[in-house]
Structure formats: structure tokens, C-alpha cells
Amino acid sequence: MIATSTLEISAKAYRQNIRYIRSEIGPKPIISAVVKGNAYGHGISQMVEIAEKAGIRHFSTFSSDEAWEVLANSKKGSEIMILGMLHMEEMEELIRNGINFYVFDFERLANAILISKEIGIPAKIHIEVETGFHRTGFDWNQREKLAEILLDNFTFISIEGLCTHYAGAESVSNFVRVKNQIARYHEFKDYFNNQGITFKTYHTACSAATLIFPETILDMVRIGIAGYGFWPTKETFFAKLNSLPKGNKNPLKRLITWKSSVMSLKPVKIGEFVGYGNSYMALENIRLAIVPVGYGHGYSRLLSNQGMVLIKGQYCMVVGTVTMNAIAVNVNKIKDLKVGDEVILIGKQGGKEITVASFSESTQMVNYEMLTRLPKDIPRKIIP
Ligand SMILES: *Cc1c(COP(=O)(O)O)cnc(C)c1O
């Protein structure tokens, strides 16, 4: 089976990104590669392979299904940590397989302790505390009860981590909120330490926090978007730019290239409309190339009459509406174009480039969202 488009994932770019992050955090902290959302669209199995070859031995997922996928693809016995959803029915299997998970309420904690006692294998738990994100995490006023339970049961469970997540470390407009979160996290840490509870790892930082709030780098950093070669926001990039060595280019490299090919060519006469409705009328005689990628493949409808692709090293405009399975692009300026010729949706060709950011800004999606919408069934190919 040959798909209508392919995603190429550059292992070399990933190694570069990890080198850069390592240079920022120093030799000690663990880098946990966050592979939720099908590894931000890059493919979990591909990213586990690439990351392990780059020396990564810790992966974070949102949910248990993703954790199982990491486990199935890990060749190095890497640690796996679930940040969010797991089903109580599968907790025993998770514990038996040594999979770490976040604990943010008493119910999950009680279950973990119960099962650990029953099967004689300590659950690897990470206590998440609420510092201001207000989604999951133990509240400040729950600390006493929590400390009591942990002290009563520390022989049955393995208290791996104390963690939190920042709300908006990617923007200075959230500076005060993030600073308050850092302070609250340390209050939790001091409180538990004073009760005689220590954690194997303290970890709080995502990509943005790692890059612009270095005090959040503790024993481990949880790196998602930066590993895939994107700045969490433009602001993070500009905030960081000054501290980069002079003349240095962007140290983060995009891993992903999205390619398709010309399905057919069609001339359209002046005055004719292209595609559904009347959003595009040919103002001259034009030639169209039809590319077999549409919104059903993750190419947003918002790119109708807006998007661009690269063909033979030249930018070509999307004309008319993006349909479920195809787009039409104006190829008037391209000579000798044939069916089967390469089309770049994201990536470089002939010295020109289409970035995910240009792509997602014009569709008002951030990098994160555009990437994770890439369907799982587009084949991903690792480029060494
Ligand atoms: C998604 C996530 C991360 C990684 O965030 P990036 O901005 O992609 O680096 C880290 N920690 C938690 C809890 C997350 O949910």
C-alpha cells in the first residue's frame, strides 16, 4: 500500500535538539522525552527509536495506551511515566511492568497502595501538587493527610517524584503566575522534606520553563515541543535569542517534513471557478496541479486560498477550498511539471522552506495543535 503523502522524521535534527537542551541544562538532569499526542504527531514508535538512539531513557505520555505503545517499542528498558489518564482496571499491569504514573488524588493513591501490597511490587508514583495550573494535583490544604498516608505506606510504594506543571511559562505576561508557582512548589517540597519524606526526583519544567526559567530545572526536565524542534512560542525564541552565541542560528531543528506528489494536472480558463462554491475564480488562464492531501489528512480547511506548497523549488498557492482528500495549487510558473512530481507541504525544497509555524499561523493553530492533528495512518519514515 502506498499512501497519498509521507512524513519524514529526521533523527539528525533530534540529536541536535537534544544536544542543545543538554547544553542548557548541564550534564545531570534527566531528559524525559514527552511523547503524548502520538509524539506530537511524529509517531510514538518512530520517536522512541530515534530518542533511544540519541541516549534518551525516559519517556512521558499522557495516558496508559500511549505508555503501552512506548513499552512495546522500547529496546533499552527506558522508564515510562504517565502524566494523566490511566484506568484503575489496568493499574496492576502498569505496576507489574514498572510503569511510573502521576498520582494527583487520594483515590488513585489508595488504589496504588492497595495493589502494591497485594502483589508485593511497589508502584512507582509521582506526587503531583497543585501550584496554580488548576487542572490536576494535590491542594496545599491536602498536604497533611497526604504526608500521613505516604509515611504510613512508604515501604509498599516507591515514591519516585514530586512534580508540578506551569501555567504559561512560554510568555512573560505570565511571569508573576509562574514565579508564584515556583514558590508554592518549594513550599510543598520543604513541607514534605520536613516531615521526613524525600522523593527520588524533583521535576517541574516543560520546554518553555527549561529554556526561560532555569531555576525550574531540577533533577529532570519534561521536554516536548523543543525536542521536535519548535520554540514553545515566538516569545520564548526572542527571549532566548540574546543569550545565544553571536552569529548563532536557531539551535532547534524541525524533525518533520511532509511530502506528497502531483496527482494530476488541469488547465482552467479565465473566469472559471475552482472547487466547491465560488471562493476562487481564475483571473487568467491557469494550470492546476491536484495534490492528494486534504483536511481528512490534517491539511486544514482554513488553508483554502491561503496555503502554499513547494514544487520544483517554487512556492505555489492553494486555490479554492481544501477538500477532504485533495487541494488544487496554481502551477502556472512551473515548467515541465509531471504527474508524480514531489510536492512539499512542510519542509525544504530548493533552498525555500515551508515551516509549521507559517502553516499554523495562517490557520490560527499553534505548532502543537497542527502537529498532533496529523493522522496516525500517514506513514512516518525515519531519516538518519
Ligand atoms: C505536555 C507536557 C509537558 C511538555 O510540554 P512542552 O511544552 O511540549 O515541552 C511537560 N509536562 C507536562 C505535565 C505536560 O503535560
Short mmCIF file of C-alpha atoms and ligand atoms in Angstrom, two decimals:
data_model
loop_
_atom_site.label_atom_id
_atom_site.label_comp_id
_atom_site.label_asym_id
_atom_site.label_seq_id
_atom_site.Cartn_x
_atom_site.Cartn_y
_atom_site.Cartn_z
CA MET A 1 0.00 0.00 0.00
CA ILE A 2 1.30 3.44 -0.86
CA ALA A 3 -0.21 6.39 0.99
CA THR A 4 -1.03 9.76 -0.59
CA SER A 5 1.62 11.51 1.49
CA THR A 6 4.58 10.70 3.74
CA LEU A 7 6.07 12.22 6.87
CA GLU A 8 9.83 12.10 7.13
CA ILE A 9 11.30 12.38 10.62
CA SER A 10 14.91 13.48 10.93
CA ALA A 11 16.91 11.65 13.60
CA LYS A 12 19.81 14.03 12.99
CA ALA A 13 17.66 17.06 13.83
CA TYR A 14 16.53 15.33 17.02
CA ARG A 15 20.13 14.68 18.09
CA GLN A 16 20.88 18.36 17.52
CA ASN A 17 17.90 19.45 19.63
CA ILE A 18 18.87 17.13 22.47
CA ARG A 19 22.47 18.41 22.30
CA TYR A 20 21.17 21.97 22.60
CA ILE A 21 18.84 21.16 25.51
CA ARG A 22 21.65 19.28 27.23
CA SER A 23 23.90 22.32 26.84
CA GLU A 24 21.22 24.40 28.52
CA ILE A 25 20.57 22.10 31.48
CA GLY A 26 24.03 20.72 32.18
CA PRO A 27 25.09 17.09 32.44
CA LYS A 28 22.99 15.94 35.39
CA PRO A 29 19.24 16.35 34.89
CA ILE A 30 17.34 13.54 33.22
CA ILE A 31 15.61 14.48 29.98
CA SER A 32 12.18 12.90 29.78
CA ALA A 33 11.00 12.93 26.16
CA VAL A 34 7.31 13.80 26.14
CA VAL A 35 5.61 11.64 23.51
CA LYS A 36 1.94 12.34 24.18
CA GLY A 37 -0.34 13.11 21.22
CA ASN A 38 1.35 10.41 19.12
CA ALA A 39 4.68 12.10 19.88
CA TYR A 40 3.29 15.48 18.77
CA GLY A 41 2.26 13.82 15.52
CA HIS A 42 5.71 12.38 14.81
CA GLY A 43 4.72 8.79 15.69
CA ILE A 44 5.42 7.12 19.03
CA SER A 45 7.26 4.10 17.66
CA GLN A 46 9.49 6.24 15.43
CA MET A 47 10.26 8.72 18.21
CA VAL A 48 11.07 6.02 20.77
CA GLU A 49 13.56 4.54 18.32
CA ILE A 50 15.10 7.91 17.46
CA ALA A 51 15.22 9.10 21.06
CA GLU A 52 16.74 5.92 22.46
CA LYS A 53 19.46 6.09 19.81
CA ALA A 54 20.07 9.68 20.95
CA GLY A 55 20.57 8.47 24.51
CA ILE A 56 17.13 9.19 25.98
CA ARG A 57 15.99 6.67 28.60
CA HIS A 58 12.87 8.36 29.97
CA PHE A 59 9.53 8.93 28.25
CA SER A 60 6.40 10.78 29.35
CA THR A 61 2.97 10.00 27.97
CA PHE A 62 -0.44 11.45 28.73
CA SER A 63 -2.23 8.14 29.01
CA SER A 64 -1.75 4.44 29.55
CA ASP A 65 -2.44 3.46 25.93
CA GLU A 66 0.50 5.61 24.87
CA ALA A 67 2.61 4.12 27.67
CA TRP A 68 1.96 0.61 26.35
CA GLU A 69 2.99 1.77 22.90
CA VAL A 70 6.26 3.15 24.26
CA LEU A 71 6.88 -0.08 26.15
CA ALA A 72 6.27 -2.17 23.04
CA ASN A 73 8.81 -0.10 21.10
CA SER A 74 11.47 0.43 23.74
CA LYS A 75 14.60 -1.61 23.18
CA LYS A 76 16.60 -0.13 26.06
CA GLY A 77 14.31 -0.70 29.03
CA SER A 78 13.60 3.02 29.31
CA GLU A 79 11.50 4.44 32.14
CA ILE A 80 7.95 5.34 31.16
CA MET A 81 5.82 7.85 33.05
CA ILE A 82 2.10 8.55 32.66
CA LEU A 83 1.24 12.20 33.32
CA GLY A 84 -2.52 11.82 33.11
CA MET A 85 -5.07 9.16 32.36
CA LEU A 86 -5.00 5.54 33.36
CA HIS A 87 -7.82 3.14 34.07
CA MET A 88 -7.97 1.64 37.55
CA GLU A 89 -8.52 -1.82 35.99
CA GLU A 90 -5.09 -1.72 34.39
CA MET A 91 -3.15 -0.29 37.30
CA GLU A 92 -1.92 -3.72 38.33
CA GLU A 93 -0.50 -4.41 34.85
CA LEU A 94 1.15 -0.98 34.84
CA ILE A 95 2.78 -1.64 38.21
CA ARG A 96 3.91 -5.12 37.15
CA ASN A 97 5.57 -3.54 34.10
CA GLY A 98 7.32 -0.91 36.17
CA ILE A 99 5.49 1.97 34.52
CA ASN A 100 5.58 5.20 36.55
CA PHE A 101 2.44 7.27 36.93
CA TYR A 102 1.30 10.56 38.36
CA VAL A 103 -0.87 10.50 41.47
CA PHE A 104 -2.97 13.61 41.97
CA ASP A 105 -5.85 12.43 44.14
CA PHE A 106 -6.44 10.21 47.15
CA GLU A 107 -8.43 7.64 45.20
CA ARG A 108 -5.58 6.84 42.83
CA LEU A 109 -3.15 6.84 45.74
CA ALA A 110 -5.27 4.39 47.76
CA ASN A 111 -5.54 2.10 44.75
CA ALA A 112 -1.82 2.16 44.10
CA ILE A 113 -1.08 1.28 47.73
CA LEU A 114 -3.69 -1.48 47.78
CA ILE A 115 -2.38 -3.16 44.64
CA SER A 116 1.27 -2.73 45.62
CA LYS A 117 0.57 -4.51 48.93
CA GLU A 118 -1.42 -7.24 47.21
CA ILE A 119 1.14 -8.11 44.55
CA GLY A 120 4.25 -7.24 46.52
CA ILE A 121 5.58 -4.89 43.83
CA PRO A 122 5.93 -1.20 44.71
CA ALA A 123 4.07 1.18 42.40
CA LYS A 124 6.35 3.91 41.03
CA ILE A 125 4.39 7.02 41.82
CA HIS A 126 4.96 10.72 41.22
CA ILE A 127 3.05 13.03 43.52
CA GLU A 128 1.69 15.96 41.55
CA VAL A 129 0.99 19.10 43.53
CA GLU A 130 -1.29 21.98 42.64
CA THR A 131 0.68 25.18 42.29
CA GLY A 132 -1.60 27.21 40.04
CA PHE A 133 -2.31 25.32 36.83
CA HIS A 134 -5.61 24.21 38.31
CA ARG A 135 -6.17 21.00 36.48
CA THR A 136 -4.70 18.16 38.47
CA GLY A 137 -2.58 17.99 41.62
CA PHE A 138 -2.98 17.82 45.39
CA ASP A 139 -4.03 21.07 47.00
CA TRP A 140 -1.99 22.81 49.66
CA ASN A 141 -4.65 22.03 52.27
CA GLN A 142 -4.38 18.30 51.50
CA ARG A 143 -0.69 18.14 52.36
CA GLU A 144 -1.07 16.85 55.92
CA LYS A 145 -3.31 13.94 55.03
CA LEU A 146 -1.09 13.17 52.05
CA ALA A 147 2.09 13.19 54.15
CA GLU A 148 0.47 10.87 56.67
CA ILE A 149 -0.52 8.33 54.00
CA LEU A 150 2.91 8.44 52.38
CA LEU A 151 4.67 7.93 55.72
CA ASP A 152 2.38 5.02 56.62
CA ASN A 153 2.98 3.27 53.31
CA PHE A 154 6.43 4.13 52.07
CA THR A 155 7.56 0.51 52.41
CA PHE A 156 4.91 -0.63 49.92
CA ILE A 157 5.22 2.03 47.25
CA SER A 158 8.13 3.72 45.54
CA ILE A 159 7.89 7.48 45.87
CA GLU A 160 9.67 8.43 42.66
CA GLY A 161 8.88 12.05 42.16
CA LEU A 162 7.40 15.32 43.33
CA CYS A 163 6.13 17.30 40.37
CA THR A 164 4.01 20.15 39.07
CA HIS A 165 3.27 21.83 35.73
CA TYR A 166 3.49 25.54 34.94
CA ALA A 167 0.65 27.54 33.52
CA GLY A 168 2.12 29.58 30.73
CA ALA A 169 5.90 29.57 31.18
CA GLU A 170 6.04 30.41 27.45
CA SER A 171 5.02 34.03 27.95
CA VAL A 172 6.44 36.79 30.12
CA SER A 173 2.90 38.02 30.62
CA ASN A 174 2.56 35.05 32.98
CA PHE A 175 5.80 35.87 34.81
CA VAL A 176 4.17 36.54 38.17
CA ARG A 177 1.95 33.49 37.96
CA VAL A 178 4.91 31.25 37.17
CA LYS A 179 7.07 32.77 39.92
CA ASN A 180 4.26 32.13 42.39
CA GLN A 181 4.02 28.56 41.18
CA ILE A 182 7.75 28.01 41.67
CA ALA A 183 7.47 29.38 45.23
CA ARG A 184 4.48 27.19 46.05
CA TYR A 185 6.25 24.10 44.70
CA HIS A 186 9.17 24.76 47.03
CA GLU A 187 6.79 25.19 49.95
CA PHE A 188 5.41 21.73 49.20
CA LYS A 189 8.91 20.31 48.84
CA ASP A 190 10.09 21.81 52.14
CA TYR A 191 6.94 20.69 53.91
CA PHE A 192 7.34 17.04 52.81
CA ASN A 193 11.09 17.05 53.48
CA ASN A 194 10.45 18.37 56.99
CA GLN A 195 8.03 15.51 57.54
CA GLY A 196 10.81 13.11 56.61
CA ILE A 197 9.51 12.39 53.12
CA THR A 198 12.04 12.62 50.32
CA PHE A 199 11.45 11.97 46.65
CA LYS A 200 13.89 10.36 44.23
CA THR A 201 13.39 13.10 41.64
CA TYR A 202 12.04 16.62 41.74
CA HIS A 203 10.71 17.75 38.39
CA THR A 204 8.63 20.66 37.16
CA ALA A 205 9.94 22.04 33.87
CA CYS A 206 8.42 21.69 30.38
CA SER A 207 10.28 23.11 27.33
CA ALA A 208 9.43 26.76 27.96
CA ALA A 209 10.26 26.63 31.66
CA THR A 210 13.53 24.82 30.93
CA LEU A 211 14.58 27.46 28.42
CA ILE A 212 13.50 30.66 30.14
CA PHE A 213 13.13 29.84 33.84
CA PRO A 214 16.37 27.91 34.52
CA GLU A 215 15.58 27.74 38.24
CA THR A 216 12.84 25.23 37.33
CA ILE A 217 15.42 22.70 36.08
CA LEU A 218 15.73 20.27 38.98
CA ASP A 219 16.50 16.52 38.67
CA MET A 220 14.53 16.05 35.47
CA VAL A 221 13.01 18.14 32.68
CA ARG A 222 10.00 17.03 30.64
CA ILE A 223 10.72 18.11 27.10
CA GLY A 224 8.00 18.02 24.46
CA ILE A 225 7.85 20.67 21.75
CA ALA A 226 11.54 21.70 21.86
CA GLY A 227 12.63 18.13 21.20
CA TYR A 228 10.67 18.24 17.96
CA GLY A 229 12.50 21.42 17.01
CA PHE A 230 9.97 24.13 17.82
CA TRP A 231 10.05 27.02 20.24
CA PRO A 232 7.03 26.90 22.55
CA THR A 233 6.20 30.42 21.32
CA LYS A 234 7.91 33.15 19.29
CA GLU A 235 8.37 34.97 22.55
CA THR A 236 10.44 32.12 24.01
CA PHE A 237 12.68 32.26 20.96
CA PHE A 238 13.22 36.01 21.21
CA ALA A 239 13.75 35.78 24.96
CA LYS A 240 16.45 33.19 24.31
CA LEU A 241 17.98 34.74 21.19
CA ASN A 242 20.08 37.26 23.12
CA SER A 243 21.76 34.59 25.20
CA LEU A 244 22.83 32.56 22.16
CA PRO A 245 26.42 32.94 20.97
CA LYS A 246 26.79 35.72 18.38
CA GLY A 247 26.04 34.75 14.81
CA ASN A 248 24.44 31.56 16.02
CA LYS A 249 21.37 30.44 14.17
CA ASN A 250 18.29 28.88 15.65
CA PRO A 251 19.65 25.87 17.58
CA LEU A 252 16.38 23.95 17.32
CA LYS A 253 15.81 21.99 14.13
CA ARG A 254 12.47 20.77 12.84
CA LEU A 255 12.31 16.98 12.52
CA ILE A 256 9.31 16.76 10.29
CA THR A 257 8.96 17.02 6.52
CA TRP A 258 5.58 16.38 4.89
CA LYS A 259 5.66 15.27 1.27
CA SER A 260 3.15 14.32 -1.33
CA SER A 261 3.11 14.28 -5.13
CA VAL A 262 1.19 15.68 -8.08
CA MET A 263 -1.86 13.51 -8.76
CA SER A 264 -3.00 15.24 -11.95
CA LEU A 265 -2.72 18.45 -13.93
CA LYS A 266 -5.57 20.52 -15.29
CA PRO A 267 -5.85 23.75 -17.25
CA VAL A 268 -8.56 26.19 -16.12
CA LYS A 269 -9.79 29.03 -18.34
CA ILE A 270 -10.09 32.63 -17.26
CA GLY A 271 -13.41 33.25 -15.49
CA GLU A 272 -13.93 29.66 -14.35
CA PHE A 273 -14.36 28.80 -10.67
CA VAL A 274 -12.19 26.21 -8.95
CA GLY A 275 -13.56 23.68 -6.46
CA TYR A 276 -16.72 23.90 -4.35
CA GLY A 277 -18.60 27.20 -4.28
CA ASN A 278 -17.16 30.33 -5.72
CA SER A 279 -14.28 31.16 -3.39
CA TYR A 280 -11.81 31.19 -6.28
CA MET A 281 -12.24 32.40 -9.83
CA ALA A 282 -9.38 32.17 -12.33
CA LEU A 283 -8.35 35.72 -13.29
CA GLU A 284 -6.23 34.40 -16.13
CA ASN A 285 -5.81 31.05 -17.84
CA ILE A 286 -4.13 28.89 -15.23
CA ARG A 287 -2.75 25.44 -14.80
CA LEU A 288 -3.57 23.50 -11.65
CA ALA A 289 -1.83 20.60 -10.00
CA ILE A 290 -4.08 18.44 -7.86
CA VAL A 291 -2.35 17.16 -4.71
CA PRO A 292 -3.98 14.24 -2.87
CA VAL A 293 -3.93 15.74 0.62
CA GLY A 294 -6.96 17.38 2.22
CA TYR A 295 -8.48 18.19 5.59
CA GLY A 296 -9.04 14.46 6.15
CA HIS A 297 -5.24 14.17 6.19
CA GLY A 298 -4.74 17.06 8.58
CA TYR A 299 -4.36 19.81 5.96
CA SER A 300 -6.66 22.41 7.48
CA ARG A 301 -9.64 23.85 5.58
CA LEU A 302 -8.50 27.23 6.86
CA LEU A 303 -5.69 26.99 4.30
CA SER A 304 -8.24 27.35 1.48
CA ASN A 305 -6.92 30.10 -0.84
CA GLN A 306 -4.16 30.68 1.77
CA GLY A 307 -1.79 27.76 1.97
CA MET A 308 1.37 27.29 -0.04
CA VAL A 309 3.31 24.25 -1.12
CA LEU A 310 6.72 23.85 -2.75
CA ILE A 311 7.02 22.26 -6.16
CA LYS A 312 10.33 22.21 -8.05
CA GLY A 313 11.72 24.68 -5.53
CA GLN A 314 8.96 27.28 -6.04
CA TYR A 315 6.11 28.43 -3.85
CA CYS A 316 2.67 27.56 -5.27
CA MET A 317 -0.62 28.87 -3.86
CA VAL A 318 -3.54 26.70 -2.84
CA VAL A 319 -6.55 27.83 -4.89
CA GLY A 320 -10.15 27.17 -3.97
CA THR A 321 -11.27 25.27 -0.93
CA VAL A 322 -9.33 22.48 0.71
CA THR A 323 -11.46 19.39 0.26
CA MET A 324 -11.49 16.19 2.26
CA ASN A 325 -8.81 14.47 0.22
CA ALA A 326 -7.24 16.98 -2.13
CA ILE A 327 -6.07 20.51 -2.80
CA ALA A 328 -5.54 22.36 -6.06
CA VAL A 329 -2.45 24.54 -6.43
CA ASN A 330 -1.61 27.09 -9.08
CA VAL A 331 1.42 25.85 -11.02
CA ASN A 332 1.48 28.45 -13.79
CA LYS A 333 5.11 29.31 -13.18
CA ILE A 334 6.40 25.73 -13.10
CA LYS A 335 7.83 24.29 -16.28
CA ASP A 336 7.94 20.61 -17.25
CA LEU A 337 5.74 19.52 -14.39
CA LYS A 338 4.67 15.89 -14.49
CA VAL A 339 2.26 13.71 -12.58
CA GLY A 340 4.19 12.12 -9.71
CA ASP A 341 6.50 15.09 -9.12
CA GLU A 342 7.26 15.84 -5.48
CA VAL A 343 5.17 18.33 -3.50
CA ILE A 344 6.38 19.66 -0.14
CA LEU A 345 3.63 20.60 2.31
CA ILE A 346 6.02 21.20 5.20
CA GLY A 347 9.77 21.30 4.77
CA LYS A 348 12.50 22.43 2.40
CA GLN A 349 12.97 22.21 -1.33
CA GLY A 350 15.46 24.06 -3.50
CA GLY A 351 16.54 26.48 -0.77
CA LYS A 352 12.97 27.51 0.11
CA GLU A 353 11.04 26.35 3.12
CA ILE A 354 7.52 25.95 4.43
CA THR A 355 7.57 25.90 8.20
CA VAL A 356 4.92 24.52 10.50
CA ALA A 357 4.68 27.96 12.08
CA SER A 358 3.85 29.75 8.82
CA PHE A 359 1.42 26.99 8.14
CA SER A 360 -0.22 27.03 11.53
CA GLU A 361 -0.22 30.79 11.95
CA SER A 362 -2.22 31.17 8.79
CA THR A 363 -4.65 28.61 10.12
CA GLN A 364 -4.57 30.14 13.61
CA MET A 365 -3.32 26.90 15.10
CA VAL A 366 -0.22 26.71 17.18
CA ASN A 367 2.53 24.23 16.30
CA TYR A 368 1.30 21.81 18.94
CA GLU A 369 -2.19 21.54 17.51
CA MET A 370 -1.26 21.31 13.84
CA LEU A 371 1.28 18.56 14.54
CA THR A 372 -0.96 16.44 16.70
CA ARG A 373 -3.70 16.58 14.09
CA LEU A 374 -1.55 14.73 11.58
CA PRO A 375 -3.40 11.43 11.25
CA LYS A 376 -1.77 8.29 12.54
CA ASP A 377 -2.15 6.49 9.25
CA ILE A 378 0.18 8.75 7.27
CA PRO A 379 3.39 6.69 7.06
CA ARG A 380 6.30 8.06 9.06
CA LYS A 381 9.79 7.36 7.78
CA ILE A 382 12.92 7.90 9.86
CA ILE A 383 15.71 9.71 8.04
CA PRO A 384 19.03 9.01 9.80
C1 LIG B 1 2.87 18.36 27.66
C2 LIG B 1 3.57 18.38 28.95
C3 LIG B 1 4.93 18.68 29.01
C4 LIG B 1 5.75 19.07 27.79
O1 LIG B 1 5.39 20.35 27.34
P1 LIG B 1 6.19 21.09 26.16
O2 LIG B 1 5.72 22.48 26.20
O3 LIG B 1 5.78 20.43 24.89
O4 LIG B 1 7.63 20.91 26.44
C5 LIG B 1 5.54 18.64 30.26
N1 LIG B 1 4.84 18.32 31.37
C6 LIG B 1 3.52 18.03 31.34
C7 LIG B 1 2.82 17.69 32.61
C8 LIG B 1 2.84 18.06 30.15
O5 LIG B 1 1.54 17.79 30.11
#
